[in-house]
Structure formats: C-alpha cells, structure tokens
Coordinates of C-alpha atoms and ligand atoms in Angstrom, one line a residue:
Chain A
M1 CA 27.9 13.7 15.4
H2 CA 30.5 11.2 16.4
N3 CA 30.5 8.0 14.5
S4 CA 30.9 5.9 17.6
E5 CA 27.9 7.4 19.3
E6 CA 24.5 5.8 18.9
F7 CA 21.5 8.2 18.4
K8 CA 17.9 7.9 17.6
I9 CA 16.1 9.8 14.8
P10 CA 12.4 9.7 14.0
F11 CA 11.5 8.5 10.5
G12 CA 8.0 9.6 9.8
P13 CA 5.0 9.7 10.5
Q14 CA 5.2 12.5 7.9
H15 CA 8.2 11.7 5.7
P16 CA 8.9 12.4 2.1
A17 CA 10.0 8.9 1.4
L18 CA 6.8 7.3 2.7
K19 CA 3.6 7.5 0.8
E20 CA 1.6 6.7 3.9
P21 CA 2.3 8.2 7.3
E22 CA 3.8 5.8 9.8
S23 CA 6.2 6.3 12.7
F24 CA 9.6 4.6 12.8
S25 CA 12.3 5.3 15.3
V26 CA 15.7 4.5 14.0
A27 CA 18.8 3.9 16.1
L28 CA 21.8 4.9 14.2
K29 CA 25.5 4.7 14.5
G30 CA 26.9 7.0 11.8
E31 CA 25.0 5.9 8.7
K32 CA 24.4 2.4 10.0
I33 CA 21.0 1.3 11.4
M34 CA 21.4 -0.4 14.7
G35 CA 17.8 -1.1 15.3
V36 CA 14.3 0.1 14.2
D37 CA 11.4 0.6 16.4
I38 CA 8.1 0.6 14.5
R39 CA 5.1 2.3 16.1
L40 CA 2.0 1.3 14.3
G41 CA -1.2 3.2 14.9
Y42 CA -0.8 6.6 13.3
N43 CA -3.5 5.7 10.7
H44 CA -5.9 3.9 13.0
R45 CA -9.4 4.5 11.7
G46 CA -11.5 2.2 13.8
I47 CA -12.9 0.3 10.9
E48 CA -13.5 -2.9 12.8
K49 CA -15.6 -1.1 15.4
A50 CA -17.4 0.8 12.7
A51 CA -18.2 -2.5 11.0
E52 CA -20.0 -3.7 14.1
E53 CA -22.4 -0.8 13.9
R54 CA -23.4 -1.3 10.3
T55 CA -25.4 -3.9 8.4
Y56 CA -23.6 -6.6 6.4
I57 CA -24.5 -4.8 3.2
Q58 CA -23.1 -1.5 4.4
D59 CA -20.0 -3.3 5.7
I60 CA -19.1 -4.6 2.2
Y61 CA -18.4 -1.0 1.2
L62 CA -16.8 -0.1 4.5
I63 CA -14.4 -3.1 4.4
E64 CA -13.7 -2.4 0.7
R65 CA -12.2 0.8 1.9
V66 CA -9.8 -0.8 4.3
C67 CA -7.4 -0.5 1.4
G68 CA -7.6 1.5 -1.8
I69 CA -5.5 -0.8 -3.8
C70 CA -6.5 -4.3 -2.5
S71 CA -10.1 -3.2 -2.2
H72 CA -11.5 -6.3 -3.9
A73 CA -9.3 -8.5 -1.7
H74 CA -10.7 -7.2 1.5
A75 CA -14.3 -7.2 0.3
T76 CA -14.0 -10.7 -1.0
C77 CA -12.3 -12.0 2.1
F78 CA -15.0 -10.5 4.3
I79 CA -17.8 -11.8 2.1
Q80 CA -16.4 -15.3 2.0
A81 CA -16.5 -15.4 5.7
V82 CA -20.1 -14.2 5.8
E83 CA -21.1 -16.6 3.1
E84 CA -19.6 -19.4 5.0
I85 CA -21.6 -18.5 8.1
A86 CA -24.8 -18.2 6.1
N87 CA -24.2 -21.4 4.2
L88 CA -24.6 -19.8 0.9
V89 CA -23.6 -21.6 -2.3
V90 CA -22.2 -19.0 -4.6
P91 CA -22.8 -19.6 -8.3
K92 CA -19.8 -20.6 -10.4
R93 CA -20.1 -17.7 -12.7
A94 CA -19.8 -15.3 -9.7
L95 CA -16.7 -17.1 -8.5
Y96 CA -15.1 -16.8 -11.9
I97 CA -15.9 -13.1 -12.1
R98 CA -14.5 -12.6 -8.6
T99 CA -11.3 -14.3 -9.7
L100 CA -11.1 -12.1 -12.8
I101 CA -11.4 -8.9 -10.8
A102 CA -8.9 -10.2 -8.3
E103 CA -6.3 -10.8 -10.9
L104 CA -6.9 -7.5 -12.7
E105 CA -6.4 -5.9 -9.3
R106 CA -3.2 -7.8 -8.8
V107 CA -2.0 -6.5 -12.1
H108 CA -2.8 -2.9 -11.2
S109 CA -1.2 -3.3 -7.8
H110 CA 2.0 -4.8 -9.0
L111 CA 2.4 -2.2 -11.8
L112 CA 1.8 0.5 -9.2
W113 CA 4.4 -1.1 -7.0
L114 CA 7.0 -1.3 -9.8
G115 CA 6.6 2.4 -10.3
V116 CA 6.8 3.3 -6.6
A117 CA 9.9 1.1 -6.3
G118 CA 11.5 2.9 -9.3
H119 CA 10.7 6.2 -7.7
E120 CA 12.2 5.2 -4.3
I121 CA 15.5 4.4 -6.0
G122 CA 15.5 7.6 -8.0
F123 CA 14.5 5.8 -11.2
D124 CA 11.5 7.9 -12.1
T125 CA 11.5 6.9 -15.8
L126 CA 10.3 3.5 -14.7
L127 CA 7.6 5.2 -12.6
M128 CA 6.3 7.1 -15.6
Y129 CA 6.2 4.1 -17.9
S130 CA 4.7 1.6 -15.5
W131 CA 2.0 4.0 -14.3
R132 CA 1.1 4.9 -17.9
D133 CA 0.7 1.2 -18.7
R134 CA -1.3 0.7 -15.5
E135 CA -4.0 3.0 -17.0
V136 CA -4.8 0.2 -19.4
V137 CA -5.9 -2.1 -16.6
M138 CA -7.6 0.7 -14.7
D139 CA -9.7 1.4 -17.7
I140 CA -10.7 -2.2 -17.9
L141 CA -11.6 -2.3 -14.2
A142 CA -13.7 0.8 -14.8
L143 CA -15.4 -0.8 -17.7
L144 CA -16.2 -4.1 -15.9
T145 CA -17.1 -2.8 -12.5
G146 CA -18.1 0.9 -12.9
N147 CA -15.4 2.2 -10.7
R148 CA -11.7 2.8 -11.1
V149 CA -11.0 1.9 -7.5
N150 CA -13.2 0.4 -4.8
Y151 CA -15.0 -1.5 -7.4
G152 CA -18.1 -2.5 -5.5
M153 CA -18.3 -5.7 -7.5
N154 CA -19.1 -8.0 -4.7
T155 CA -22.2 -8.6 -2.8
I156 CA -23.1 -11.3 -0.3
G157 CA -23.9 -14.4 -2.4
G158 CA -22.2 -13.4 -5.6
V159 CA -21.3 -10.4 -7.7
R160 CA -23.3 -7.4 -8.7
R161 CA -22.5 -7.2 -12.4
D162 CA -22.3 -9.6 -15.2
I163 CA -19.8 -9.3 -18.0
D164 CA -20.8 -9.6 -21.7
P165 CA -18.9 -10.9 -24.7
E166 CA -17.9 -7.5 -25.8
Q167 CA -16.3 -6.7 -22.5
I168 CA -14.5 -10.1 -22.6
Q169 CA -13.0 -9.1 -26.0
Q170 CA -11.9 -5.7 -24.7
T171 CA -10.3 -7.3 -21.6
L172 CA -8.5 -9.9 -23.8
K173 CA -7.2 -7.1 -26.0
A174 CA -6.0 -5.1 -22.9
V175 CA -4.3 -8.3 -21.5
D176 CA -2.4 -8.7 -24.8
I177 CA -1.1 -5.1 -24.6
L178 CA -0.2 -5.5 -20.9
E179 CA 1.6 -8.8 -21.6
E180 CA 3.7 -7.2 -24.2
R181 CA 4.6 -4.4 -21.8
T182 CA 5.3 -6.8 -18.9
K183 CA 7.7 -8.8 -21.1
Y184 CA 9.5 -5.5 -21.5
Y185 CA 9.5 -4.9 -17.7
I186 CA 10.9 -8.4 -17.0
E187 CA 13.7 -7.5 -19.4
V188 CA 14.2 -4.2 -17.6
A189 CA 14.2 -5.8 -14.1
T190 CA 16.6 -8.6 -15.1
Q191 CA 19.0 -6.6 -17.4
E192 CA 19.0 -3.0 -16.4
T193 CA 22.1 -2.4 -14.4
T194 CA 20.6 0.5 -12.4
I195 CA 18.0 -1.8 -10.9
I196 CA 20.3 -4.8 -10.4
K197 CA 23.1 -2.8 -8.7
R198 CA 20.8 -0.8 -6.5
L199 CA 18.5 -3.6 -5.4
S200 CA 20.8 -6.6 -5.0
G201 CA 21.8 -7.5 -1.5
V202 CA 19.4 -4.8 0.0
G203 CA 16.9 -5.9 2.6
V204 CA 18.0 -9.5 2.8
V205 CA 15.8 -11.9 4.6
S206 CA 16.8 -15.6 4.3
Y207 CA 14.5 -18.5 3.8
D208 CA 14.7 -19.5 7.5
D209 CA 14.1 -16.0 8.6
A210 CA 11.1 -15.5 6.3
L211 CA 9.6 -18.6 7.8
R212 CA 10.4 -17.6 11.3
L213 CA 9.1 -14.0 10.9
D214 CA 6.0 -15.3 9.1
A215 CA 6.5 -13.2 6.0
V216 CA 3.7 -13.5 3.4
G217 CA 3.1 -12.8 -0.2
P218 CA 5.8 -11.7 -2.6
T219 CA 8.1 -10.9 0.4
A220 CA 8.0 -14.6 1.4
R221 CA 8.1 -15.9 -2.1
A222 CA 11.2 -13.9 -2.9
S223 CA 12.9 -15.8 -0.1
G224 CA 12.0 -19.1 -1.7
V225 CA 9.0 -19.8 0.6
K226 CA 6.3 -21.3 -1.6
R227 CA 3.4 -19.7 0.1
D228 CA 0.3 -18.6 -1.8
I229 CA -3.2 -19.0 -0.6
R230 CA -4.5 -19.3 -4.1
A231 CA -2.6 -22.6 -4.4
D232 CA -2.5 -23.7 -0.7
D233 CA -6.2 -23.1 0.2
P234 CA -8.0 -22.3 -3.1
Y235 CA -11.0 -20.0 -2.9
A236 CA -13.2 -18.5 -5.6
A237 CA -12.3 -20.3 -8.9
Y238 CA -8.6 -20.9 -8.3
A239 CA -9.0 -24.6 -7.7
E240 CA -10.0 -25.0 -11.4
I241 CA -7.3 -22.9 -12.8
S242 CA -3.7 -23.8 -13.5
F243 CA -1.0 -21.4 -12.6
D244 CA 2.5 -21.4 -11.1
V245 CA 3.5 -20.0 -7.8
I246 CA 6.5 -17.8 -8.6
T247 CA 9.4 -18.0 -6.2
D248 CA 12.9 -16.6 -6.3
D249 CA 16.0 -17.3 -4.2
H250 CA 17.6 -13.8 -4.2
C251 CA 16.0 -13.1 -0.8
D252 CA 16.5 -9.4 -1.4
V253 CA 14.6 -6.4 -2.8
Y254 CA 15.8 -7.5 -6.3
G255 CA 14.1 -10.9 -5.8
R256 CA 10.9 -9.2 -4.7
T257 CA 10.9 -7.2 -7.9
V258 CA 11.5 -10.3 -10.0
V259 CA 8.7 -12.2 -8.2
R260 CA 6.2 -9.3 -8.8
V261 CA 6.9 -8.8 -12.5
K262 CA 6.8 -12.6 -13.1
E263 CA 3.6 -12.8 -11.2
L264 CA 2.1 -10.4 -13.6
M265 CA 2.5 -13.0 -16.4
E266 CA 0.8 -15.6 -14.2
S267 CA -2.1 -13.2 -13.7
Y268 CA -2.5 -12.8 -17.5
K269 CA -2.6 -16.6 -17.7
I270 CA -5.3 -16.8 -15.0
I271 CA -7.4 -14.0 -16.7
R272 CA -7.3 -15.8 -20.0
Q273 CA -8.4 -19.1 -18.5
V274 CA -11.2 -17.4 -16.6
L275 CA -12.5 -15.6 -19.6
K276 CA -12.3 -18.8 -21.7
N277 CA -14.0 -21.0 -19.2
L278 CA -16.5 -18.6 -17.8
P279 CA -19.5 -20.8 -16.9
E280 CA -23.0 -19.8 -17.8
G281 CA -25.6 -19.2 -15.1
P282 CA -26.7 -16.7 -12.5
I283 CA -24.3 -14.3 -10.9
A284 CA -25.7 -14.2 -7.4
V285 CA -27.9 -16.0 -5.0
R286 CA -30.3 -14.2 -2.6
A287 CA -28.7 -13.6 0.7
P288 CA -30.7 -13.1 3.9
R289 CA -30.4 -9.8 5.6
M290 CA -30.1 -11.5 9.0
I291 CA -27.0 -13.7 9.1
P292 CA -27.4 -16.7 11.4
A293 CA -25.2 -16.9 14.5
G294 CA -21.8 -18.4 13.8
E295 CA -18.2 -17.6 13.1
A296 CA -15.8 -18.0 10.2
L297 CA -12.3 -17.3 9.2
S298 CA -11.5 -16.5 5.6
R299 CA -8.1 -16.3 3.8
Y300 CA -7.3 -14.6 0.6
E301 CA -4.1 -14.0 -1.4
A302 CA -4.1 -10.2 -1.8
P303 CA -1.4 -8.6 -4.0
R304 CA 0.6 -8.0 -0.9
G305 CA 0.2 -11.4 0.7
E306 CA -2.2 -13.3 2.8
D307 CA -5.2 -11.4 4.0
V308 CA -7.2 -12.9 6.9
H309 CA -10.7 -11.9 8.0
Y310 CA -12.6 -13.2 11.0
V311 CA -16.3 -12.6 11.3
K312 CA -18.6 -13.5 14.1
A313 CA -22.3 -13.2 13.6
N314 CA -25.0 -13.2 16.2
G315 CA -28.2 -13.7 14.2
T316 CA -28.9 -10.0 13.6
D317 CA -28.2 -8.0 10.5
K318 CA -25.0 -6.6 12.0
P319 CA -21.8 -8.6 12.7
E320 CA -20.8 -8.9 16.3
R321 CA -17.1 -8.8 15.6
V322 CA -14.9 -8.3 12.5
K323 CA -11.2 -8.8 12.7
I324 CA -8.9 -8.0 9.8
R325 CA -5.3 -9.0 9.5
A326 CA -3.9 -7.2 6.5
P327 CA -0.7 -8.6 4.9
T328 CA 1.5 -5.7 5.9
L329 CA 1.1 -6.6 9.6
A330 CA 2.5 -10.0 8.8
N331 CA 5.5 -8.5 6.9
I332 CA 6.4 -5.7 9.2
Q333 CA 8.5 -7.8 11.5
A334 CA 10.5 -8.9 8.5
V335 CA 11.2 -5.2 7.7
K336 CA 12.8 -4.8 11.1
H337 CA 15.1 -7.7 10.4
M338 CA 15.9 -6.5 6.9
L339 CA 17.0 -3.1 8.1
K340 CA 19.3 -4.2 10.9
D341 CA 23.0 -3.3 10.1
R342 CA 22.0 -1.7 6.8
Y343 CA 22.5 1.9 5.8
L344 CA 19.9 4.6 6.3
A345 CA 19.7 5.3 2.6
D346 CA 18.3 1.8 2.1
M347 CA 15.4 2.4 4.4
P348 CA 12.8 3.9 1.9
I349 CA 13.3 1.1 -0.6
V350 CA 13.4 -1.7 2.0
I351 CA 10.1 -0.4 3.5
A352 CA 8.6 0.1 0.0
A353 CA 9.7 -3.4 -1.0
I354 CA 7.1 -5.2 1.1
D355 CA 4.6 -2.9 -0.7
P356 CA 3.3 -1.7 2.7
C357 CA -0.2 -0.5 3.3
F358 CA -0.1 1.1 6.8
S359 CA -3.7 2.3 6.9
C360 CA -4.8 -1.3 6.4
T361 CA -2.5 -2.5 9.1
D362 CA -3.3 -0.1 11.9
R363 CA -5.7 -1.7 14.2
L364 CA -4.9 0.1 17.4
V365 CA -3.4 3.2 18.7
S366 CA -1.2 3.2 21.7
L367 CA -0.6 6.6 23.2
S368 CA 2.0 7.0 25.9
H369 CA 2.6 10.0 28.0
I370 CA 5.2 12.2 26.4
D371 CA 7.3 12.7 29.6
S372 CA 6.8 9.5 31.6
R373 CA 6.2 7.1 28.7
D374 CA 3.5 5.6 30.9
K375 CA 1.1 3.3 29.3
K376 CA -2.3 2.1 30.5
T377 CA -5.2 0.3 29.1
I378 CA -8.5 2.0 29.1
T379 CA -11.9 0.3 28.6
W380 CA -14.5 1.4 26.0
P381 CA -16.7 3.2 28.6
E382 CA -13.7 5.0 30.1
L383 CA -12.7 6.2 26.7
H384 CA -16.3 7.3 26.0
Q385 CA -16.3 9.3 29.3
F386 CA -12.9 10.7 28.6
S387 CA -14.0 11.9 25.2
I388 CA -17.1 13.6 26.6
E389 CA -15.0 15.4 29.2
W390 CA -12.3 16.4 26.7
H391 CA -14.9 17.9 24.4
K392 CA -16.5 19.8 27.3
Q393 CA -13.2 21.4 28.0
Q394 CA -13.1 22.5 24.4
G395 CA -16.5 24.0 24.9
I396 CA -18.6 21.4 23.1
D397 CA -21.3 19.7 25.0
F398 CA -22.6 16.4 23.8
T399 CA -25.0 15.7 26.6
Q400 CA -28.1 16.3 24.5
L401 CA -26.8 14.2 21.6
N402 CA -25.7 11.5 24.0
K403 CA -29.2 11.2 25.4
Q404 CA -30.6 10.7 21.9
L405 CA -27.9 8.1 21.1
E406 CA -28.6 6.2 24.3
E407 CA -32.3 6.1 23.5
R408 CA -31.6 4.8 20.1
L409 CA -29.3 2.2 21.4
K410 CA -31.9 1.1 23.9
K411 CA -34.3 0.6 21.1
C412 CA -31.9 -1.6 19.1
Chain B
M1 CA 15.6 1.3 -21.4
L2 CA 17.4 3.9 -23.5
R3 CA 15.6 2.7 -26.7
E4 CA 12.3 3.1 -24.9
V5 CA 13.1 6.6 -23.7
L6 CA 14.3 7.8 -27.1
G7 CA 11.2 6.2 -28.8
S8 CA 9.0 8.1 -26.4
I9 CA 10.3 11.5 -27.5
F10 CA 8.4 11.1 -30.7
K11 CA 5.2 9.7 -29.3
K12 CA 2.2 11.9 -28.4
P13 CA 1.7 12.5 -24.7
A14 CA -0.1 9.8 -22.8
T15 CA -2.1 12.3 -20.8
N16 CA -5.3 14.0 -22.1
R17 CA -5.7 17.7 -22.6
Y18 CA -8.4 18.0 -19.9
P19 CA -10.7 20.0 -19.7
A20 CA -10.5 20.8 -23.4
Q21 CA -10.7 17.1 -24.2
K22 CA -13.3 15.4 -22.1
L23 CA -12.9 11.8 -20.8
D24 CA -15.2 9.2 -22.1
M25 CA -16.5 7.2 -19.2
P26 CA -17.5 3.6 -20.0
D27 CA -21.2 2.8 -20.2
K28 CA -22.7 2.0 -16.8
Y29 CA -20.0 3.9 -15.0
R30 CA -21.1 4.7 -11.5
G31 CA -21.3 8.5 -11.4
K32 CA -23.8 11.0 -10.1
L33 CA -27.2 9.4 -9.3
K34 CA -30.4 10.1 -11.1
F35 CA -33.8 9.8 -9.4
Y36 CA -37.1 9.3 -11.0
P37 CA -39.8 10.6 -8.6
Q38 CA -42.7 9.1 -10.5
K39 CA -41.4 5.6 -9.9
C40 CA -40.6 5.9 -6.2
I41 CA -42.9 4.3 -3.7
G42 CA -41.2 5.6 -0.6
C43 CA -40.1 2.2 0.8
K44 CA -36.8 3.8 1.9
L45 CA -34.8 0.6 1.2
C46 CA -32.2 2.8 -0.5
M47 CA -31.8 4.8 2.7
K48 CA -31.5 1.7 4.8
D49 CA -28.7 0.2 2.6
C50 CA -26.7 3.3 1.8
P51 CA -23.4 2.8 3.6
T52 CA -22.8 6.6 4.1
G53 CA -26.3 8.0 4.7
A54 CA -26.0 10.1 1.6
I55 CA -29.5 9.6 0.4
T56 CA -32.7 10.8 2.1
I57 CA -36.2 10.2 0.8
N58 CA -38.9 12.6 1.9
K59 CA -42.6 12.3 1.5
L60 CA -44.0 15.4 0.0
D61 CA -47.6 14.4 -0.6
E62 CA -49.6 11.2 -1.1
K63 CA -47.4 9.1 -3.5
K64 CA -45.0 12.0 -4.1
F65 CA -41.5 11.8 -2.9
E66 CA -38.3 13.8 -3.2
A67 CA -34.7 12.5 -2.9
L68 CA -32.0 14.5 -1.3
I69 CA -28.5 13.3 -2.2
D70 CA -25.5 14.6 -0.5
L71 CA -22.8 14.3 -3.2
S72 CA -20.1 15.0 -0.7
R73 CA -21.0 11.9 1.3
C74 CA -21.9 9.6 -1.6
I75 CA -19.2 7.1 -2.4
Y76 CA -20.8 6.1 -5.8
C77 CA -21.2 2.5 -4.9
A78 CA -24.7 2.3 -6.4
Q79 CA -25.9 0.0 -3.7
C80 CA -29.1 2.2 -3.6
V81 CA -29.6 1.5 -7.3
D82 CA -29.4 -2.2 -6.6
S83 CA -31.6 -2.0 -3.5
C84 CA -34.4 0.0 -5.1
P85 CA -37.3 -2.4 -6.0
K86 CA -38.9 0.1 -8.5
K87 CA -35.7 1.2 -10.4
A88 CA -36.4 4.7 -9.3
L89 CA -32.6 5.3 -9.0
E90 CA -30.0 5.1 -11.6
A91 CA -26.3 5.8 -11.8
S92 CA -25.2 8.2 -14.6
G93 CA -21.8 8.6 -16.2
D94 CA -21.6 12.1 -14.9
V95 CA -18.3 12.4 -13.0
E96 CA -17.5 16.1 -13.1
L97 CA -18.8 16.8 -9.7
A98 CA -16.2 19.2 -8.2
Q99 CA -17.7 22.4 -6.8
L100 CA -16.3 25.5 -5.2
D101 CA -19.5 26.0 -3.2
Y102 CA -20.0 23.2 -0.7
K103 CA -23.8 23.8 -0.6
K104 CA -24.1 22.9 -4.3
L105 CA -23.2 19.3 -3.4
K106 CA -26.5 18.8 -1.9
V107 CA -28.9 17.9 -4.7
V108 CA -32.7 17.6 -4.5
F109 CA -34.7 15.7 -7.0
R110 CA -38.3 16.4 -7.0
A111 CA -41.2 15.9 -9.4
D112 CA -42.8 19.1 -10.4
Ligands
LIG501 S1 -24.4 5.4 -4.5 FE1 -23.9 4.4 -2.5 S2 -23.3 6.1 -1.2 FE2 -24.3 7.0 -2.9 S3 -26.4 7.3 -2.2 FE3 -26.3 5.3 -3.3 S4 -25.9 3.8 -1.7 FE4 -25.5 5.8 -0.9
LIG502 S1 -35.7 2.2 -2.7 FE1 -36.5 3.1 -4.6 S2 -38.7 3.1 -4.3 FE2 -37.8 2.8 -2.3 S3 -37.6 4.9 -1.4 FE3 -35.7 4.4 -2.4 S4 -35.9 5.3 -4.5 FE4 -38.0 5.1 -3.6

C-alpha cells in the first residue's frame, strides 16, 4: 500500500487487542491514524428495557450486572435514585458499608487496569504481579459480601449484610498488605523506564480538550481537571470522610497510570476511616414494594468515572424508565481525539487507558443496510412485528406464545 | 522491577493446586442453595423476588412443598434467602457446581 493513500481498516469487533468486542473503523495513511469512527452497539443487551419489566428488587441484580467490574457502582447509583423517589432515609451504618465496598471495588478495578495496561504494552510481568495482588482484595470482597464479583450487597433502603469486628480486622490487615504493594507499584510507575518511555506523550488530551469533550474519572483527572463526584456532590458517607482528589498534568496515558496508582492510596485512606468511624445502628430500613410516582437522577463516582442513572417511577412495583449513562460513554469522544495523528500501534493502549467498558456503554444498536448504508428508525411495535416475521421465515412460530403473552400483559 | 522478578523465582507459586487442594470459601459465601421443606409455608415470595426465575416452589400435599432450583439460571444472589419469611432457604458454601450433564443442574429438594 502506498504511503500517500488513505485507506480504512476495521479494528474489532473481535480483535485480539480488545478485551471486549467493539467496532472501530480506522482511516490510515501509512501507519498514521487520520481519523477513527467508533460504532457502538455491538454489545447491546437491552438492559434498560429489561429493567422496566422487572420489579425494583429484581432490578438491583439486573443493574448490578451492567458491569462486572463496577457492579457495586451501578447498583448503588440505581438504588440511590430509587431511595430518593421513595424518600427513604438510609441508616448511617449502611452508608458507611456502601462506601467501604465502593472503595474496595475501586482498588480491585484499578489493580485490574494496571495489569491490563501492562499487558497492552507487552509488559506482562506487571500483569502477573498486579493480578496476583488483586486476589487479596477479591478475597476480602468475598468475605464481606459473599460473592467475588456482583456482590449483591445493596438493597433498597440499606445494605444486606453487616460486618463484624473480625471482618474489620481482616480487612485492615489486607489493606496493609495492599498498601505495601501499591507503594511498590507507584515506584514502578514513576521509575520504570519501560513504562515511562512507552506511555509518555501517548494519547494526549489537553486540559481544555478534556473539558470540551466532557471526559470523566481518571481520564479527566490526568489532564488536570479536578472532577470527582465523591468530592463535588458527595453521596453515601463521602461527605464525612477526608481524602484528596488526585490530579496530574501529564495529560497522557502515563498521567492516567499515575492517577490510578495514587488513587489506590486514597482508597486505603478512605477504607481505614470508614472502618474506624463505622457508626452503630441498623443496616437497612424497610422499603416499600411499590415505589411512589416520581423521578430522580443519581450520580456516582465509579472507578472509571462519573456514572449517571435516571429512574422514573409510576407508583407500581416496576420502574417506568431507567436510563444509564456509563462512564465509558463520556470518555469515548476523548479517545477519538487522542488517536488522531497517532500511530496504529498506540491504539490498543490508548483505548485501554480510559479503562473502557463497552458492554456498559452500549445502549442502542444501529444497523445499516450493508450495500446502501441506509438507516431508518423503527418503532417498538414495528420491531416486534419484524421479529415475528423473521422467526416465521426460520420456521419458528410464536403465535401461540404471543397470545399468552398478550393475555398476561392485559392482566397487568 | 528486576529485584522483584528475581525474588519471585524462589517464592512458591501464587496459584493453588486445584483440584488436589480445595479452596476455602469464607463463611456465609453465597453458593448452592439449601432448602428445608419442613419450614416452607408455600408463600412463594422467593419465586416472586428471584431475578432470574431460577426457583420454583410446588405444592405436593397439604403443607408439603418441594423446591426446584435451576442451578444454570441461579445467579447466587441469595435474594430468595432474604425474602423467605420462614428461613426455609439458605445459601451454602458449595461452589463446585460444574456439570457435564446439563440436566443435573436442575435440583429438586423434597421432604421424604
Ligand atoms: S439465589 Fe438469587 S437467582 Fe438463585 S434462586 Fe435465589 S433469588 Fe433466584
Ligand atoms: S419464601 Fe420461603 S416459605 Fe415462602 S415459598 Fe419460598 S421457601 Fe417457602
């Protein structure tokens, strides 16, 4: 291929460099990226729609599964909105336990990211070490919540499990080990030449651009934007806890690494304060099954950035609408900007540096005709009709089942 | 980094020799469910709250119930345990649930 000619190559949906499938179309001139077209939607799972058809209690577990890593983040964010609509006053102890799990989750997420970032730049030794140390926090999460991932710790009106003094001791011990290890990772991140050379100047997004493109979380903070919901709009117990918002002015992937490893230290600080000041009292209040009509928007600082949930209730036991804005969606525009005029080889690490979670982000699929690239909007009933006919063509008839479904819907 | 790498050569592996060496699950870990048919009153609250429809309670006789649990659907959230007013359900630490035969994942608990 001639260097002067521009050509397009698909990157994904299935690509060895991406842990999750997502489709990028890269315009290249030689090795240089001229532009990136991101087509979200490959992982669309219809979670928002599914949430409308389940009760609030069932939704907790569904929403928890929006993301396997920030599961507590999504569940808490959703529950906060529901609690606001229902006017529930959550006991202090519950808020502290939520904060504790949230920070443990951040620790496990950042350690996981550190490993993935190492892997993307061919530094697999780092992956092995950080994932080994991540097991310490995973064990603590399993001990406290009863699950390694998707903890199921939250319920509307509080938390489902209390923690006892012995668990507090074990958590503190684990935090000591992790802190020791994190100090070492800070050393690695700031002194190891492999990391500094490979990550400096890669995926640059300036302070102004980070603001303009609405970057969130560590991506924004690494460009010097002091943006952290825990400090800006405190939820759970964050208002009573002192911690620093870590920022960095490198504005590149290196800066994002530094922000994340330093944030780990802040998380340990928060965990220690929570465990020390854990108030006595109940861990939950009784929540009604029917949530009164109303709407609420809730924000939460997930490990990847600001997570936003909107819930609209109509007085029944099922929400009328749930809208989720995962942090990756906010950061994805910045990725486009970061990749422009860079080399193709930087693409995996630049994408990985926002710690993307594509399944959480995909809220819609857009299908265009393969030849004409025509797009059109179809309504829900049309889609329904289309699916029935499509299945009929495949020899599956849903008429009988549909009748049953309609009868059931009528009853509701 | 080099020091760490060299030091690791002499450490024992971080991984366990599974299955020879079993994992210890913490107390109250949410594994396979247990059902106590004597305690169940058949209110079916567990069925109502289960997010996946994994549990089904059938009435066998007057005051006799059986529970059908589809382990392939269960997400081990233990919401049913919380919802049950009679503590007829309990989560056990049993996590070795892999099966070659799909049918074996449907478990029936019944009082005999
Ligand atoms: S543990 Fe959760 S998914 Fe499994 S049966 Fe109980 S409520 Fe259903
Ligand atoms: S909630 Fe408990 S008592 Fe009620 S049907 Fe289920 S197992 Fe039985």
